[in-house]
Short mmCIF file of C-alpha atoms in Angstrom, two decimals:
data_model
loop_
_atom_site.label_atom_id
_atom_site.label_comp_id
_atom_site.label_asym_id
_atom_site.label_seq_id
_atom_site.Cartn_x
_atom_site.Cartn_y
_atom_site.Cartn_z
CA MET M 144 -14.90 -49.74 104.43
CA HIS M 145 -13.55 -46.54 103.12
CA ARG M 146 -15.57 -45.70 99.76
CA PRO M 147 -13.73 -43.50 97.56
CA GLY M 148 -13.95 -43.92 93.86
CA ARG M 149 -17.88 -43.52 93.61
CA CYS M 150 -18.79 -42.71 89.57
CA THR M 151 -22.10 -41.67 89.17
CA ALA M 152 -22.69 -42.10 85.22
CA LEU M 153 -26.16 -42.50 83.84
CA LEU M 154 -28.39 -40.91 86.47
CA VAL M 155 -30.55 -38.66 84.62
CA VAL M 156 -32.70 -41.55 83.41
CA ALA M 157 -33.14 -43.20 86.71
CA ALA M 158 -33.68 -40.06 88.74
CA VAL M 159 -36.75 -38.72 86.41
CA LEU M 160 -38.24 -42.08 86.02
CA ALA M 161 -37.91 -42.90 89.44
CA GLY M 162 -38.89 -39.76 90.95
CA ALA M 163 -35.68 -39.51 92.95
CA PRO M 164 -35.04 -36.92 95.50
CA ALA M 165 -32.13 -34.24 94.54
CA LEU M 166 -28.67 -35.66 94.55
CA LEU M 167 -26.71 -34.47 97.68
CA VAL M 168 -23.24 -33.79 96.73
CA PRO M 169 -20.39 -32.18 98.41
CA THR M 170 -20.05 -28.16 98.27
CA ALA M 171 -17.00 -26.87 96.75
CA GLY M 172 -15.63 -26.49 100.28
CA ALA M 173 -16.00 -30.19 100.67
CA PRO M 174 -12.44 -31.96 101.28
CA ALA M 175 -10.55 -32.23 98.14
CA SER M 176 -9.86 -35.68 98.70
CA ALA M 177 -13.66 -36.73 98.91
CA ALA M 178 -14.67 -39.15 96.21
CA PRO M 179 -17.19 -38.57 93.64
CA SER M 180 -20.63 -38.85 95.12
CA SER M 181 -23.49 -40.93 94.03
CA PRO M 182 -27.22 -42.57 95.28
CA GLY M 183 -24.91 -45.59 95.78
CA ASP M 184 -23.63 -47.30 92.22
CA GLU M 185 -22.43 -45.86 89.17
CA GLY M 186 -25.64 -44.19 88.24
CA GLY M 187 -28.38 -44.89 85.78
CA THR M 188 -30.64 -48.14 86.14
CA LYS M 189 -29.21 -51.56 86.57
CA LYS M 190 -30.92 -52.22 82.81
CA LEU M 191 -28.94 -49.45 81.42
CA ARG M 192 -25.57 -50.46 82.55
CA ASP M 193 -26.54 -54.39 81.88
CA ALA M 194 -26.88 -52.51 78.14
CA LEU M 195 -23.69 -50.85 77.78
CA GLU M 196 -21.69 -53.71 79.42
CA SER M 197 -23.31 -56.15 77.28
CA ALA M 198 -22.79 -54.12 74.09
CA SER M 199 -19.55 -52.97 74.57
CA ARG M 200 -18.21 -56.32 75.83
CA GLY M 201 -19.76 -58.03 72.84
CA HIS M 202 -18.05 -55.82 70.38
CA ILE M 203 -14.90 -56.48 71.97
CA GLU M 204 -15.17 -60.81 72.16
CA ALA M 205 -16.59 -60.45 68.35
CA THR M 206 -13.79 -58.17 67.25
CA ALA M 207 -11.38 -60.49 68.88
CA LYS M 208 -12.84 -63.49 67.32
CA LEU M 209 -13.03 -61.69 63.99
CA ASN M 210 -9.15 -61.24 64.13
CA SER M 211 -8.39 -64.67 65.01
CA SER M 212 -10.60 -65.79 62.45
CA LYS M 213 -8.41 -63.84 59.95
CA LYS M 214 -5.07 -64.93 61.10
CA ARG M 215 -6.11 -68.41 60.67
CA GLN M 216 -7.17 -67.63 57.29
CA SER M 217 -4.18 -65.82 56.54
CA GLN M 218 -2.45 -69.04 57.76
CA LEU M 219 -4.52 -71.47 55.75
CA GLY M 220 -4.08 -69.29 52.68
CA THR M 221 -0.06 -69.61 53.03
CA GLN M 222 -0.83 -73.74 53.66
CA LEU M 223 -2.79 -73.94 50.62
CA LYS M 224 -0.47 -71.91 48.44
CA GLU M 225 2.70 -74.40 49.45
CA LEU M 226 0.52 -77.18 48.98
CA GLU M 227 -0.89 -76.32 45.50
CA THR M 228 3.35 -75.71 44.91
CA ARG M 229 4.13 -79.23 46.13
CA ILE M 230 0.94 -80.83 44.43
CA ALA M 231 2.17 -79.43 40.66
CA THR M 232 5.55 -80.99 41.71
CA LEU M 233 4.45 -83.96 42.50
CA THR M 234 2.23 -84.54 39.39
CA GLN M 235 4.87 -83.85 37.03
CA GLU M 236 7.23 -86.67 39.05
CA VAL M 237 3.97 -89.09 38.73
CA GLY M 238 3.58 -88.27 35.12
CA VAL M 239 7.14 -88.87 34.50
CA ILE M 240 6.64 -92.28 36.10
CA ALA M 241 3.50 -92.99 33.90
CA ALA M 242 5.94 -92.40 30.84
CA GLU M 243 8.46 -94.60 31.91
CA THR M 244 5.85 -97.36 32.43
CA TYR M 245 4.24 -96.89 29.00
CA ARG M 246 7.54 -97.25 27.39
CA ARG M 247 8.36 -100.23 28.97
CA GLY M 248 5.52 -101.80 27.76
CA ARG M 249 3.90 -102.63 31.40
CA LEU M 250 6.83 -104.43 31.97
CA THR M 251 6.00 -106.63 35.18
CA PRO M 252 8.65 -107.78 37.98
CA VAL M 253 7.98 -111.35 37.01
CA SER M 254 9.22 -110.93 33.36
CA ALA M 255 12.04 -108.48 34.32
CA LEU M 256 13.29 -111.40 36.70
CA LEU M 257 12.60 -114.24 34.29
CA ASN M 258 14.70 -112.39 32.13
CA SER M 259 17.55 -112.26 34.05
CA ALA M 260 20.87 -113.56 32.57
CA SER M 261 22.49 -114.81 35.76
CA PRO M 262 21.96 -115.32 39.42
CA GLN M 263 24.13 -112.11 40.21
CA SER M 264 21.86 -110.42 37.21
CA PHE M 265 18.74 -111.45 39.03
CA LEU M 266 19.31 -109.94 42.36
CA GLU M 267 20.36 -106.58 41.09
CA ARG M 268 16.96 -106.61 39.11
CA ALA M 269 15.09 -107.80 42.12
CA ALA M 270 16.99 -104.55 44.18
CA GLY M 271 16.06 -102.24 41.67
CA LEU M 272 12.74 -103.28 40.97
CA GLU M 273 11.89 -102.66 45.13
CA MET M 274 13.36 -99.39 44.86
CA ILE M 275 11.17 -98.33 41.86
CA ALA M 276 8.15 -99.70 43.45
CA GLN M 277 9.02 -97.88 46.62
CA ARG M 278 9.99 -94.74 45.05
CA ASP M 279 6.79 -94.95 42.74
CA ASP M 280 4.43 -95.55 45.47
CA LYS M 281 6.00 -92.70 47.89
CA GLN M 282 5.41 -90.12 45.08
CA LEU M 283 1.76 -91.67 44.58
CA ARG M 284 0.88 -91.23 48.31
CA GLU M 285 2.46 -87.93 48.97
CA LEU M 286 0.39 -87.06 46.04
CA ALA M 287 -2.83 -88.33 47.33
CA ASP M 288 -2.17 -86.56 50.84
CA SER M 289 -1.29 -83.21 49.27
CA LEU M 290 -4.52 -83.26 47.52
CA ASP M 291 -6.57 -84.17 51.05
CA GLN M 292 -4.92 -81.79 52.48
CA ALA M 293 -5.22 -79.07 50.04
CA THR M 294 -9.24 -79.78 50.12
CA ARG M 295 -9.29 -79.69 53.85
CA ALA M 296 -7.77 -76.15 53.82
CA LYS M 297 -10.02 -74.79 51.36
CA ASN M 298 -12.64 -76.48 53.36
CA ALA M 299 -11.23 -74.77 56.28
CA ILE M 300 -10.77 -71.14 54.53
CA ASP M 301 -14.18 -71.35 53.37
CA ALA M 302 -15.37 -72.02 57.14
CA GLU M 303 -13.30 -69.00 58.23
CA VAL M 304 -14.94 -66.43 55.45
CA ARG M 305 -18.50 -67.62 57.03
CA GLU M 306 -17.30 -67.23 60.79
CA GLN M 307 -16.24 -63.87 59.71
CA GLN M 308 -19.40 -62.89 58.49
CA ARG M 309 -21.12 -63.92 61.47
CA GLN M 310 -19.02 -61.94 63.72
CA VAL M 311 -19.30 -58.74 61.64
CA GLU M 312 -23.23 -58.90 62.16
CA ILE M 313 -22.63 -59.53 65.69
CA ILE M 314 -20.15 -56.13 66.10
CA ALA M 315 -22.87 -54.14 63.73
CA LYS M 316 -25.80 -55.63 66.43
CA LYS M 317 -23.96 -54.63 69.27
CA LYS M 318 -23.06 -51.10 67.89
CA LYS M 319 -26.92 -50.76 67.54
CA ASP M 320 -27.53 -52.19 70.67
CA ALA M 321 -25.27 -49.31 72.34
CA GLU M 322 -27.07 -46.45 70.41
CA ARG M 323 -30.39 -47.26 71.77
CA ALA M 324 -28.70 -47.51 75.22
CA LEU M 325 -27.39 -44.47 75.06
CA ALA M 326 -30.17 -42.61 73.24
CA SER M 327 -31.45 -42.22 76.52
CA VAL M 328 -28.57 -40.00 78.00
CA GLY M 329 -28.01 -38.05 75.00
CA GLY M 330 -25.93 -40.75 72.74
CA ASN M 331 -25.23 -38.33 69.41
CA PRO M 332 -21.95 -38.49 68.19
CA SER M 333 -19.60 -36.12 69.60
CA GLY M 334 -16.32 -34.89 68.77
CA GLY M 335 -14.53 -36.55 71.45
CA LEU M 336 -10.82 -36.90 72.66
CA ILE M 337 -8.54 -38.73 70.30
CA SER M 338 -4.93 -37.98 70.46
CA ALA M 339 -2.32 -39.33 68.35
CA ASN M 340 0.26 -38.09 70.88
CA SER M 341 -1.09 -40.17 73.25
CA PRO M 342 1.97 -42.42 74.95
CA LEU M 343 1.61 -46.45 73.88
CA ALA M 344 0.85 -48.58 77.09
CA LYS M 345 2.31 -52.07 77.60
CA PRO M 346 0.15 -54.57 76.16
CA ALA M 347 -2.02 -56.39 78.92
CA PRO M 348 -1.94 -60.58 78.69
CA ARG M 349 -4.29 -62.27 76.48
CA ASN M 350 -5.31 -65.90 75.85
CA SER M 351 -3.37 -67.64 72.88
CA ASP M 352 -6.34 -66.83 70.65
CA GLY M 353 -6.45 -63.18 71.02
CA SER M 354 -9.22 -63.23 73.81
CA TRP M 355 -9.33 -61.66 77.18
CA PRO M 356 -8.71 -64.12 80.22
CA LYS M 357 -11.70 -64.06 82.40
CA GLU M 358 -10.56 -62.28 86.18
CA SER M 359 -11.79 -61.65 89.46
CA CYS M 360 -11.79 -59.24 91.84
CA SER M 361 -8.49 -60.83 93.19
CA ILE M 362 -5.52 -58.18 93.57
CA ASP M 363 -5.27 -55.54 96.44
CA ASP M 364 -6.49 -52.20 95.19
CA PRO M 365 -3.74 -49.73 95.58
CA THR M 366 -5.76 -46.86 95.83
CA THR M 367 -8.68 -48.32 98.64
CA ASN M 368 -8.77 -51.22 101.09
CA GLY M 369 -10.74 -53.15 98.19
CA CYS M 370 -9.90 -55.42 95.42
CA ILE M 371 -9.74 -54.96 92.19
CA THR M 372 -8.79 -57.33 88.81
CA PRO M 373 -5.15 -57.97 87.60
CA ARG M 374 -6.25 -56.17 84.17
CA THR M 375 -7.51 -53.34 86.25
CA LEU M 376 -4.42 -52.97 88.10
CA HIS M 377 -2.39 -53.30 84.85
CA ALA M 378 -4.18 -50.62 83.39
CA LEU M 379 -3.84 -48.38 86.46
CA ASN M 380 -0.02 -49.08 86.66
CA GLN M 381 0.28 -48.08 83.10
CA ALA M 382 -1.86 -44.51 83.43
CA LYS M 383 0.54 -43.87 86.41
CA ALA M 384 4.06 -45.10 84.13
CA ASN M 385 3.04 -42.37 81.71
CA GLY M 386 2.51 -39.51 84.22
CA TYR M 387 -1.03 -39.83 85.17
CA LYS M 388 -0.73 -39.72 88.64
CA ARG M 389 -3.61 -37.66 90.37
CA HIS M 390 -5.78 -39.15 92.88
CA THR M 391 -7.64 -42.35 91.96
CA SER M 392 -9.88 -44.71 93.37
CA CYS M 393 -10.97 -47.78 92.07
CA HIS M 394 -12.96 -50.51 94.38
CA ARG M 395 -16.24 -49.46 96.13
CA ASP M 396 -18.26 -51.69 98.32
CA GLY M 397 -21.87 -51.98 97.19
CA GLY M 398 -23.91 -51.08 94.64
CA GLY M 399 -24.11 -51.81 90.66
CA GLY M 400 -21.52 -51.25 87.85
CA GLU M 401 -17.90 -52.19 87.68
CA HIS M 402 -16.28 -50.49 90.81
CA PRO M 403 -17.77 -53.35 93.61
CA LYS M 404 -16.25 -55.86 90.76
CA GLY M 405 -12.99 -54.28 90.78
CA ARG M 406 -13.11 -53.29 87.18
CA ALA M 407 -13.32 -49.50 87.15
CA CYS M 408 -11.58 -46.61 88.15
CA ASP M 409 -12.44 -42.73 88.36
CA PHE M 410 -9.26 -40.43 88.23
CA SER M 411 -9.51 -37.34 89.40
CA ALA M 412 -9.09 -34.19 87.22
CA ALA M 413 -7.84 -32.02 90.20
CA ALA M 414 -4.47 -32.39 91.24
CA GLY M 415 -5.79 -32.44 95.23
CA GLY M 416 -8.08 -34.90 94.46
CA PHE M 417 -12.01 -34.96 93.71
CA ARG M 418 -13.44 -31.93 93.62
CA ASN M 419 -17.18 -30.81 93.55
CA VAL M 420 -16.55 -28.40 90.58
CA ASP M 421 -16.20 -28.48 86.49
CA ALA M 422 -12.57 -29.31 85.79
CA THR M 423 -11.25 -26.01 83.87
CA GLY M 424 -8.08 -24.99 82.43
CA GLY M 425 -4.89 -27.23 83.47
CA ASP M 426 -7.46 -29.86 85.39
CA ARG M 427 -9.46 -30.07 82.06
CA THR M 428 -6.31 -30.92 79.98
CA TYR M 429 -5.33 -33.42 82.64
CA GLY M 430 -8.21 -35.14 82.11
CA ASN M 431 -8.58 -35.17 78.36
CA ASN M 432 -5.16 -36.51 78.45
CA VAL M 433 -6.13 -39.28 80.72
CA ALA M 434 -9.16 -40.13 78.70
CA ALA M 435 -7.36 -39.77 75.36
CA PHE M 436 -4.61 -42.21 76.98
CA TYR M 437 -7.14 -44.84 77.68
CA VAL M 438 -9.11 -44.58 74.24
CA LYS M 439 -5.81 -44.87 72.40
CA ASN M 440 -4.91 -48.03 74.43
CA ALA M 441 -8.09 -49.60 74.52
CA SER M 442 -7.11 -52.87 72.62
CA ARG M 443 -4.04 -53.23 74.65
CA LEU M 444 -5.58 -53.04 77.71
CA GLY M 445 -9.15 -54.28 78.04
CA VAL M 446 -10.94 -51.07 78.37
CA LEU M 447 -14.60 -51.56 78.11
CA TYR M 448 -15.31 -47.72 78.20
CA VAL M 449 -14.58 -44.04 79.23
CA ILE M 450 -16.42 -41.45 80.53
CA TRP M 451 -15.38 -38.08 80.95
CA TYR M 452 -16.90 -34.14 80.42
CA ARG M 453 -20.39 -35.26 79.34
CA GLN M 454 -19.01 -38.07 76.79
CA ILE M 455 -18.81 -41.48 76.85
CA TRP M 456 -16.44 -43.69 74.60
CA MET M 457 -17.14 -46.96 73.72
CA PRO M 458 -15.71 -49.62 71.20
CA GLY M 459 -17.22 -49.61 67.73
CA ASN M 460 -19.44 -46.47 68.50
CA GLY M 461 -16.72 -43.86 69.21
CA TRP M 462 -17.36 -40.48 71.63
CA ARG M 463 -21.18 -39.84 72.42
CA ALA M 464 -22.54 -37.30 73.98
CA TYR M 465 -23.67 -38.45 77.53
CA ASN M 466 -25.34 -36.36 79.90
CA GLY M 467 -25.88 -36.66 83.83
CA ASN M 468 -28.30 -35.01 86.17
CA GLY M 469 -26.32 -31.54 85.87
CA ASP M 470 -23.75 -31.92 88.74
CA PRO M 471 -19.79 -32.58 88.55
CA ALA M 472 -19.87 -36.05 89.88
CA SER M 473 -22.94 -37.33 87.50
CA ASP M 474 -21.62 -35.44 84.51
CA HIS M 475 -18.37 -36.51 84.79
CA THR M 476 -16.66 -33.19 84.58
CA ASN M 477 -14.49 -33.64 87.89
CA HIS M 478 -13.27 -37.18 86.83
CA VAL M 479 -12.64 -39.37 84.30
CA HIS M 480 -14.71 -42.99 84.59
CA LEU M 481 -12.34 -46.18 83.45
CA SER M 482 -14.51 -49.52 83.00
CA MET M 483 -12.80 -52.68 82.05
CA LEU M 484 -13.38 -55.96 80.56
#
């Protein structure tokens, strides 16, 4: 199977620690369509790749749960206000009923019927007493039910507040996990690429609770003869729809990382395809724009991380310095790498 789109991230640690031989990469005269070369996967150790995926995925999932909890809390707050207004009205109505009962001197149904002057009056009083009893009973039941609903709403709000605090702690932990993992390949905060002028992508489908549905490598990859996930295809198509149409390669057989899972794509900076040279001029601008596009639309598309020009972007950590082993492929200076949830 043809294997374009080899993304070589995080190589320096694996190469140094394992004493790997020098990486063989195409020369500048290699065919322009050749994919970025790598020792067999996205680069770095499996431990490092797993740590980055876990940190980024954990942050995204915790953020979705946090937002869902906030939305639920807001809904509960609105419900509680409506209940409190209803309780105030019902309390006033029940107070009127109590006052009427007091003024009647504890009038009982039996005494009211015995005092009837005629059979017709007896029936009229019986019907009236039934209506009063039904009205009073309804008001009292509604008040009790509203008080019960208000108590449950308050308890639910308290539970959502606790859930939000838990997710905030998870987000903070995942951020630290990512920082520890990235320390081996640079990791210092960098200026990064963020552009307010980047176009907005059409959001990918989410679950009703805001989480991302689980997807497999089930869609034909239009860039290779492999497969990708529906969400990855959506992200790829959104880039094309917004004018980013240079050579792209997504699926790759074998190795580790996201490419074999159909959850990653490499975007060539050069117009003619992947080249083993650092992008400059218009090519670098194109790469900047692709990277900025996916960063701006990360929450809309389900972006796990983006690597470009010795920098990596992860949700919660922003852009961080990222050093490969010095060649354009591993330093990602000739292509933008996109990993998806």
